[in-house]
mmCIF file of C-alpha atoms in Angstrom:
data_model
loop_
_atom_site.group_PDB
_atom_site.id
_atom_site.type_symbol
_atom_site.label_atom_id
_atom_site.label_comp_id
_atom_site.label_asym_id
_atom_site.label_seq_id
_atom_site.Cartn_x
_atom_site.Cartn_y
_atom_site.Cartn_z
ATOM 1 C CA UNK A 20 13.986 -9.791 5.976
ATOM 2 C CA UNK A 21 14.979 -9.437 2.248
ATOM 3 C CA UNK A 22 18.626 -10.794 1.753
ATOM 4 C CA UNK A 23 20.699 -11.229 -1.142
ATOM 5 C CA UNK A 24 22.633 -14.784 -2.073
ATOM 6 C CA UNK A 25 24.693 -14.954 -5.080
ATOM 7 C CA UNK A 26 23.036 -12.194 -7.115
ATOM 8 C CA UNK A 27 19.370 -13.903 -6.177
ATOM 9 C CA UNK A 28 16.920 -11.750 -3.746
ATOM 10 C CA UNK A 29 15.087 -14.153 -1.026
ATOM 11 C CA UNK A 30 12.764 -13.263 1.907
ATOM 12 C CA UNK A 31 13.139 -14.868 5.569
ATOM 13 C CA UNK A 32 11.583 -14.838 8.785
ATOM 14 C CA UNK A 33 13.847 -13.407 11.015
ATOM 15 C CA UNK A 34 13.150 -14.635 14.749
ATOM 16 C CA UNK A 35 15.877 -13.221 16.327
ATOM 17 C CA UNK A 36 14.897 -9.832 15.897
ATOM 18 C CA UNK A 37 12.911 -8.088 18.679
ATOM 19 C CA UNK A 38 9.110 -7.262 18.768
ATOM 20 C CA UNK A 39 9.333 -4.999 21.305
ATOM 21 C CA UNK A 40 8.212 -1.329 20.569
ATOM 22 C CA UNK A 41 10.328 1.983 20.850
ATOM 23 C CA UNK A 42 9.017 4.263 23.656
ATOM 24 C CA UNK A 43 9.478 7.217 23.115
ATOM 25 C CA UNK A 44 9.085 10.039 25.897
ATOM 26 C CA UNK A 45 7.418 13.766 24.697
ATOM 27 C CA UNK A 46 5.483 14.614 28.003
ATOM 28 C CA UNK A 47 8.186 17.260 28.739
ATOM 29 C CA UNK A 48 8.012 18.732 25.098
ATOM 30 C CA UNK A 49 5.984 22.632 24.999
ATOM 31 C CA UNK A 50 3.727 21.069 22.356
ATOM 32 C CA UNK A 51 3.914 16.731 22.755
ATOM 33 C CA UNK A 52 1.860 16.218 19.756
ATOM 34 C CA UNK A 53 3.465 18.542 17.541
ATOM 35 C CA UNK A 54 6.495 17.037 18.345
ATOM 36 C CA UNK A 55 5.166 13.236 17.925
ATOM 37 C CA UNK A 56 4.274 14.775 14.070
ATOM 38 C CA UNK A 57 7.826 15.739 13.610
ATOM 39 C CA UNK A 58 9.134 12.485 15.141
ATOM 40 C CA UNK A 59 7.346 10.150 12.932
ATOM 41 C CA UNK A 60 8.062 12.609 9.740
ATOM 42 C CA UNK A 61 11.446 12.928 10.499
ATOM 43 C CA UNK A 62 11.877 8.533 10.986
ATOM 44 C CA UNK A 63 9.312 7.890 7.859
ATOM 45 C CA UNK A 64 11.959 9.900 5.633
ATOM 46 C CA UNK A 65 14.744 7.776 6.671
ATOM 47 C CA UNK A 66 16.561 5.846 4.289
ATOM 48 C CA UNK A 67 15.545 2.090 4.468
ATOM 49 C CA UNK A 68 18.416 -0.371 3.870
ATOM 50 C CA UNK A 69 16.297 -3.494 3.685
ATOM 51 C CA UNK A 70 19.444 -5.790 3.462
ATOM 52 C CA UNK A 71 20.882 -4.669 7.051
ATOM 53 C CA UNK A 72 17.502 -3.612 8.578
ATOM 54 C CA UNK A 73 14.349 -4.777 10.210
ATOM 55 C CA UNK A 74 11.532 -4.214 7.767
ATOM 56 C CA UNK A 75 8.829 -3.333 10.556
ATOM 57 C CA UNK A 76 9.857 -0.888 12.704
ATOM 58 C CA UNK A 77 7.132 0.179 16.055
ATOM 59 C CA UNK A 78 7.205 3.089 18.667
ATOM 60 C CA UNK A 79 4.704 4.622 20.815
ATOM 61 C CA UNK A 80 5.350 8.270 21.894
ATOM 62 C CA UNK A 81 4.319 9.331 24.648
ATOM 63 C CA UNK A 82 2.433 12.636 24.944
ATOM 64 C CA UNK A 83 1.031 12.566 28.350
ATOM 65 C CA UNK A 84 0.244 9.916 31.165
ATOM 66 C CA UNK A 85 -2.943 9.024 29.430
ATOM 67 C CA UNK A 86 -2.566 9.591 25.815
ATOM 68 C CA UNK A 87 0.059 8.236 23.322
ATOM 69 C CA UNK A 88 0.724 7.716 19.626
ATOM 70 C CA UNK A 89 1.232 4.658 18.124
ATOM 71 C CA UNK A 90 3.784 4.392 15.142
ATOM 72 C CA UNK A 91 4.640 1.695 12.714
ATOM 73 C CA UNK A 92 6.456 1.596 9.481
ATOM 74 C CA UNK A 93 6.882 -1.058 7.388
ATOM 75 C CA UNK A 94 8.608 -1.216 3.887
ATOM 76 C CA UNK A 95 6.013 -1.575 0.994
ATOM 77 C CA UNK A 96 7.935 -4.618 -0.211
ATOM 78 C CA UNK A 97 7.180 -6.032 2.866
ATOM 79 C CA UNK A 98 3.063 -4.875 3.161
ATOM 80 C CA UNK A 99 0.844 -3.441 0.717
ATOM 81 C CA UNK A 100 -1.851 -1.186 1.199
ATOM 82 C CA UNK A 101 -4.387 -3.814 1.658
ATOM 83 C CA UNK A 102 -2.117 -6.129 4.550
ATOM 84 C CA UNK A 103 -1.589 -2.687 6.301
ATOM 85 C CA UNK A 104 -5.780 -2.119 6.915
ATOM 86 C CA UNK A 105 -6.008 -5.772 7.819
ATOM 87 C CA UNK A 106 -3.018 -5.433 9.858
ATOM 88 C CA UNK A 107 -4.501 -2.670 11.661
ATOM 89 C CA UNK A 108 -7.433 -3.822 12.155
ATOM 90 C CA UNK A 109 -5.941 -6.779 14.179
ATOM 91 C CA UNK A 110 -4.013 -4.320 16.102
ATOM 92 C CA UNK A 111 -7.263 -2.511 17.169
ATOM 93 C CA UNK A 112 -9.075 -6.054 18.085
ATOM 94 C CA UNK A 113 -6.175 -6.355 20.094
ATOM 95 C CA UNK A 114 -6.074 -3.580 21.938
ATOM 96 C CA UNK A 115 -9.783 -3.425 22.402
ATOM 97 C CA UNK A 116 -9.989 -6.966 23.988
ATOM 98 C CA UNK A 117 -6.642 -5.909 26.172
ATOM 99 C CA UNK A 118 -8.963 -2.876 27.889
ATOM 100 C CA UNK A 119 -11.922 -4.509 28.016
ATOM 101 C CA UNK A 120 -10.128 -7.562 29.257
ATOM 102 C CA UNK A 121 -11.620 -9.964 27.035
ATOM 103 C CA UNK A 122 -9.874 -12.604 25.340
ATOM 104 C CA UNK A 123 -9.224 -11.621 21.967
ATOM 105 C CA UNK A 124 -10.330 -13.863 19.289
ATOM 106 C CA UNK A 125 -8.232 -15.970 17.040
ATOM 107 C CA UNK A 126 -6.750 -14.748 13.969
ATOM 108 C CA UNK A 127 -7.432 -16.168 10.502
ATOM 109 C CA UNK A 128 -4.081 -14.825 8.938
ATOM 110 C CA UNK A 129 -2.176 -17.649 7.007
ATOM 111 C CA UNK A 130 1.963 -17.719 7.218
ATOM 112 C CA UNK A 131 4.100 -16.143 5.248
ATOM 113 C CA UNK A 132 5.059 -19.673 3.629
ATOM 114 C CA UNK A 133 1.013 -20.106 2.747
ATOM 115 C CA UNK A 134 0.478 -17.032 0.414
ATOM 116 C CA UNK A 135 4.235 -17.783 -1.022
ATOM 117 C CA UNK A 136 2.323 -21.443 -1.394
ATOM 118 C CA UNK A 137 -0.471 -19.800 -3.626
ATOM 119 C CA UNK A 138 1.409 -17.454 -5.471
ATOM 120 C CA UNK A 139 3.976 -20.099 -6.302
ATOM 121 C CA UNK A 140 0.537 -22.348 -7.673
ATOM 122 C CA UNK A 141 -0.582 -19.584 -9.661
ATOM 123 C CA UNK A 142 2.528 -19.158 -11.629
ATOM 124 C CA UNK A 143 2.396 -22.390 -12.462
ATOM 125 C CA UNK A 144 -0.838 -23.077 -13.585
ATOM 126 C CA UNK A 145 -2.751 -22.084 -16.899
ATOM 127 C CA UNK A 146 -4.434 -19.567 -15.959
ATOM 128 C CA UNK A 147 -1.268 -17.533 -15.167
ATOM 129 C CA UNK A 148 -0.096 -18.481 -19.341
ATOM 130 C CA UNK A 149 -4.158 -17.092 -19.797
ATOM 131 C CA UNK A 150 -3.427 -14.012 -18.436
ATOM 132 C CA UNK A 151 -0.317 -13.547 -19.333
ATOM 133 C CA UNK A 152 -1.232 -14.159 -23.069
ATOM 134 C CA UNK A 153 -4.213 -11.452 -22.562
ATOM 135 C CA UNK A 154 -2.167 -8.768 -20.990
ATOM 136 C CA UNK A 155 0.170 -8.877 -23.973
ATOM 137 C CA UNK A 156 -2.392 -9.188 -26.458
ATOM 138 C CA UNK A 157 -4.180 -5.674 -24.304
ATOM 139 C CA UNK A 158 -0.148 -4.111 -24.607
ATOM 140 C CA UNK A 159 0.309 -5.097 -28.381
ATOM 141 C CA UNK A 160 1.810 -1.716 -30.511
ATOM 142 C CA UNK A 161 1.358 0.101 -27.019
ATOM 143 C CA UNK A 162 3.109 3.838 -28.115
ATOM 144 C CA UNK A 163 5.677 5.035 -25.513
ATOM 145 C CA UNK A 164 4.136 6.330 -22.124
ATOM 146 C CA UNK A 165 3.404 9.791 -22.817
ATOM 147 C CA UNK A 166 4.361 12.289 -19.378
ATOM 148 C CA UNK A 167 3.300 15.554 -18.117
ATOM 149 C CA UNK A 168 6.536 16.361 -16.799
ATOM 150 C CA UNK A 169 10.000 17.336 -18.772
ATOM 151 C CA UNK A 170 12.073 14.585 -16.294
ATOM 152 C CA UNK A 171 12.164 12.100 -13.785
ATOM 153 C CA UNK A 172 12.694 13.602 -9.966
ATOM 154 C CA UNK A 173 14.704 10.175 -7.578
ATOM 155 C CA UNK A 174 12.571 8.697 -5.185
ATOM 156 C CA UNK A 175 11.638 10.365 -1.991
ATOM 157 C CA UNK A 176 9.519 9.684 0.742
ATOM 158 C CA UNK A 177 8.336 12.669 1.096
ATOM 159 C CA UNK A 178 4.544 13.855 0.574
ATOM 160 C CA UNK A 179 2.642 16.217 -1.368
ATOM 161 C CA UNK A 180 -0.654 16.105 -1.336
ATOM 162 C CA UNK A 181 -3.514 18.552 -3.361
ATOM 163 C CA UNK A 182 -7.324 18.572 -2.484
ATOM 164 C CA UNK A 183 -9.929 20.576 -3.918
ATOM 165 C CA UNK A 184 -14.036 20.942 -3.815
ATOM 166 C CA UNK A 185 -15.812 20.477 -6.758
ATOM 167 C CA UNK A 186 -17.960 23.654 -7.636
ATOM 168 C CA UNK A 187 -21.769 22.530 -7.830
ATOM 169 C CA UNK A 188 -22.421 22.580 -11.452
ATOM 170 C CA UNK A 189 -20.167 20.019 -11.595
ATOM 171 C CA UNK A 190 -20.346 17.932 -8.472
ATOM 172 C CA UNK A 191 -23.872 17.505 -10.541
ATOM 173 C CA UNK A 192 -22.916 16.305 -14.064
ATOM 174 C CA UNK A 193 -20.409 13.732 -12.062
ATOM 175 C CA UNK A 194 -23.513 12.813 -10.445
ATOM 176 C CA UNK A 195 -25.286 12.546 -13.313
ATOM 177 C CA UNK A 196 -22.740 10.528 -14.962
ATOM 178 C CA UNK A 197 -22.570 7.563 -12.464
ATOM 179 C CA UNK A 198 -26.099 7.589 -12.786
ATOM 180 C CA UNK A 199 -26.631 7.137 -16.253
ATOM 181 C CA UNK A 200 -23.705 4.880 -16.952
ATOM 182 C CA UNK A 201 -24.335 2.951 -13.941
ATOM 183 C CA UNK A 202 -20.814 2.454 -12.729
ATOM 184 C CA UNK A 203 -18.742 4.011 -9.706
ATOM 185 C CA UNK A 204 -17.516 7.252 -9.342
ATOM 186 C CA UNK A 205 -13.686 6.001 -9.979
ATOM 187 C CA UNK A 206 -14.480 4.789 -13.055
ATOM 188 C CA UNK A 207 -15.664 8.278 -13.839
ATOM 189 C CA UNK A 208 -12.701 10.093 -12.607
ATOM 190 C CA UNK A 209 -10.320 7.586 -14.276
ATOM 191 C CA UNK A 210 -11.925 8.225 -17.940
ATOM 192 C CA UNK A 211 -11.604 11.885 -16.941
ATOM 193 C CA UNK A 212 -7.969 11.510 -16.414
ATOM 194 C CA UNK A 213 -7.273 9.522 -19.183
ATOM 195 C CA UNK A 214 -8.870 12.177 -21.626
ATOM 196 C CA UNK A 215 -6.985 15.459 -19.837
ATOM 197 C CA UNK A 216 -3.648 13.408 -20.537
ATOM 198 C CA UNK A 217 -4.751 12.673 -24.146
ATOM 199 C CA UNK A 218 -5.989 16.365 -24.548
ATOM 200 C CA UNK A 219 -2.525 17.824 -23.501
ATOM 201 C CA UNK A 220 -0.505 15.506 -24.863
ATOM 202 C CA UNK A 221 -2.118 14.967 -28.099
ATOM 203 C CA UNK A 222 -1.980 11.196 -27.414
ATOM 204 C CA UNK A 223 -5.390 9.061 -28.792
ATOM 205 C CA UNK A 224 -3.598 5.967 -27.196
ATOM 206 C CA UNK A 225 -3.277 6.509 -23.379
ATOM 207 C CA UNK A 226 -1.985 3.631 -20.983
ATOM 208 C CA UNK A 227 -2.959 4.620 -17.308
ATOM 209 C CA UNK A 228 -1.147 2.531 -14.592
ATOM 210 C CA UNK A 229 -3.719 0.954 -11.874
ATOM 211 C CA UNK A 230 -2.952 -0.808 -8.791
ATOM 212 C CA UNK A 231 -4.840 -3.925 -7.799
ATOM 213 C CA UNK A 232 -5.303 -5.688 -4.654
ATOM 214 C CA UNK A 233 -4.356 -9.203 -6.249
ATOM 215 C CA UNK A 234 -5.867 -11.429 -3.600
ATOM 216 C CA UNK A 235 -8.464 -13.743 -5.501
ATOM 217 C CA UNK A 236 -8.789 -15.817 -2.424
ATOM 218 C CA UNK A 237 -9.155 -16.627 1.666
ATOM 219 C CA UNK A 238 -5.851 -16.843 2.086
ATOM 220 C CA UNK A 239 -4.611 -13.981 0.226
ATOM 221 C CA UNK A 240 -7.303 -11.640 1.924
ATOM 222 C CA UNK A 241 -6.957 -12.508 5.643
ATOM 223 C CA UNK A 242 -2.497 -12.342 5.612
ATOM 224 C CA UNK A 243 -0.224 -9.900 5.474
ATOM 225 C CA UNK A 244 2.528 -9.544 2.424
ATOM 226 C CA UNK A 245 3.428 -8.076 -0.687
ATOM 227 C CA UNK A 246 0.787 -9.046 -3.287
ATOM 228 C CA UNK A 247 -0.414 -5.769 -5.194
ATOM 229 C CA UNK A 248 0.178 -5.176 -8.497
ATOM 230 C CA UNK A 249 0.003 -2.515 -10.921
ATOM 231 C CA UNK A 250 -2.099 -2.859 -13.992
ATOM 232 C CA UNK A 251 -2.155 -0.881 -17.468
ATOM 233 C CA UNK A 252 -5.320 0.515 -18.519
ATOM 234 C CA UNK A 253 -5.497 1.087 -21.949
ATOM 235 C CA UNK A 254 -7.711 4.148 -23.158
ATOM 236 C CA UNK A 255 -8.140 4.727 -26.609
#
């Protein structure tokens, strides 16, 4: 739970609040699994008051006697993208070793308390006054963000997502690309992005925003939590 005392934010473990998962019953429904969709788009939209509300919410929907959905959301300021997959991925051990009726094996998640522990250490040690003293050296006379769009749209939970194939011709220069400057293909797409956002905004000084995992160690790759951050990228 995140909870607010005297103007400061802290984060506790509450144990009174329930585990159990929300059933929820579509077998009767013309089309169960087009129902489950709306169901789980509908709740994801919701408004999350993370002051007055559990932060993890489950439900499995049921969509026949043999086959059901499973559902969680969780507020990002609770799990990041990386916690999520490991979280997950525990969920299926579990469930694996529950139908196969095997004991499932232990997990190697720390407490909450642990990566608080580590992040607490790293603000306190020199490395942290390290990096901070490079980051602001990388950010020094950084020109306001430029932006492809005339205003800033509130936050919504809401989705929408644009794919594309890349025609041959250049599928193969991509290709090439990676090749010859030996790196991965993100790194390619990134330096592509940064020069379309120079090119139309007539910027030579473009700051790209990159998420990181953040977790340089054990502890912070086998738990759950809130440890991303986003990095600038400066492109010249």
């Amino acid at each position: 739970r995140i909870v607010e005392h005297e103007g400061v934010p802290h984060q506790i473990v509450d144990s009174t609040h329930s585990d159990d998962a929300e059933t929820v019953d579509l077998r009767d429904e013309a089309d169960p699994a087009g129902a489950a969709l709306e169901w789980m788009q509908r709740d994801a939209a919701l408004h999350h008051d993370i002051e007055n509300s559990p932060l993890v919410r489950t439900a499995v929907l049921r969509l026949t006697d043999e086959r059901c959905f499973w559902y969680t959301k969780v507020h990002h300021i609770a799990l990041d993208g990386f916690s999520a997959m490991t979280f997950m991925n525990r969920t299926a051990e579990l469930y694996t070793a529950a139908v196969e009726q095997n004991i499932p094996s232990a997990s190697k998640a720390h407490p909450l308390t642990a990566v608080y522990a580590t992040e607490t250490a790293y603000r306190n040690s020199a490395r942290y006054a390290n990096d901070r003293e490079y980051w602001q050296n990388q950010l020094a006379g950084l020109p306001e963000a430029p932006s492809l769009a005339g205003r800033i749209l509130p936050a919504s939970a809401g989705r929408w997502n644009e794919s594309g194939i890349l025609d041959d011709p250049t599928s193969t220069l991509l290709a090439n690309a990676v090749q010859r400057y030996d790196v991965h293909t993100s790194t390619i797409l990134t330096a592509a992005l940064a020069c379309y956002i120079g090119s139309v905004t007539g910027s030579t000084d473009v700051a790209l925003s990159l998420p990181v995992t953040a977790r340089t160690n054990a502890i912070l790759r086998r738990s759950a939590g809130m440890v991303s951050n986003v990095l600038p990228l400066r492109v010249r």
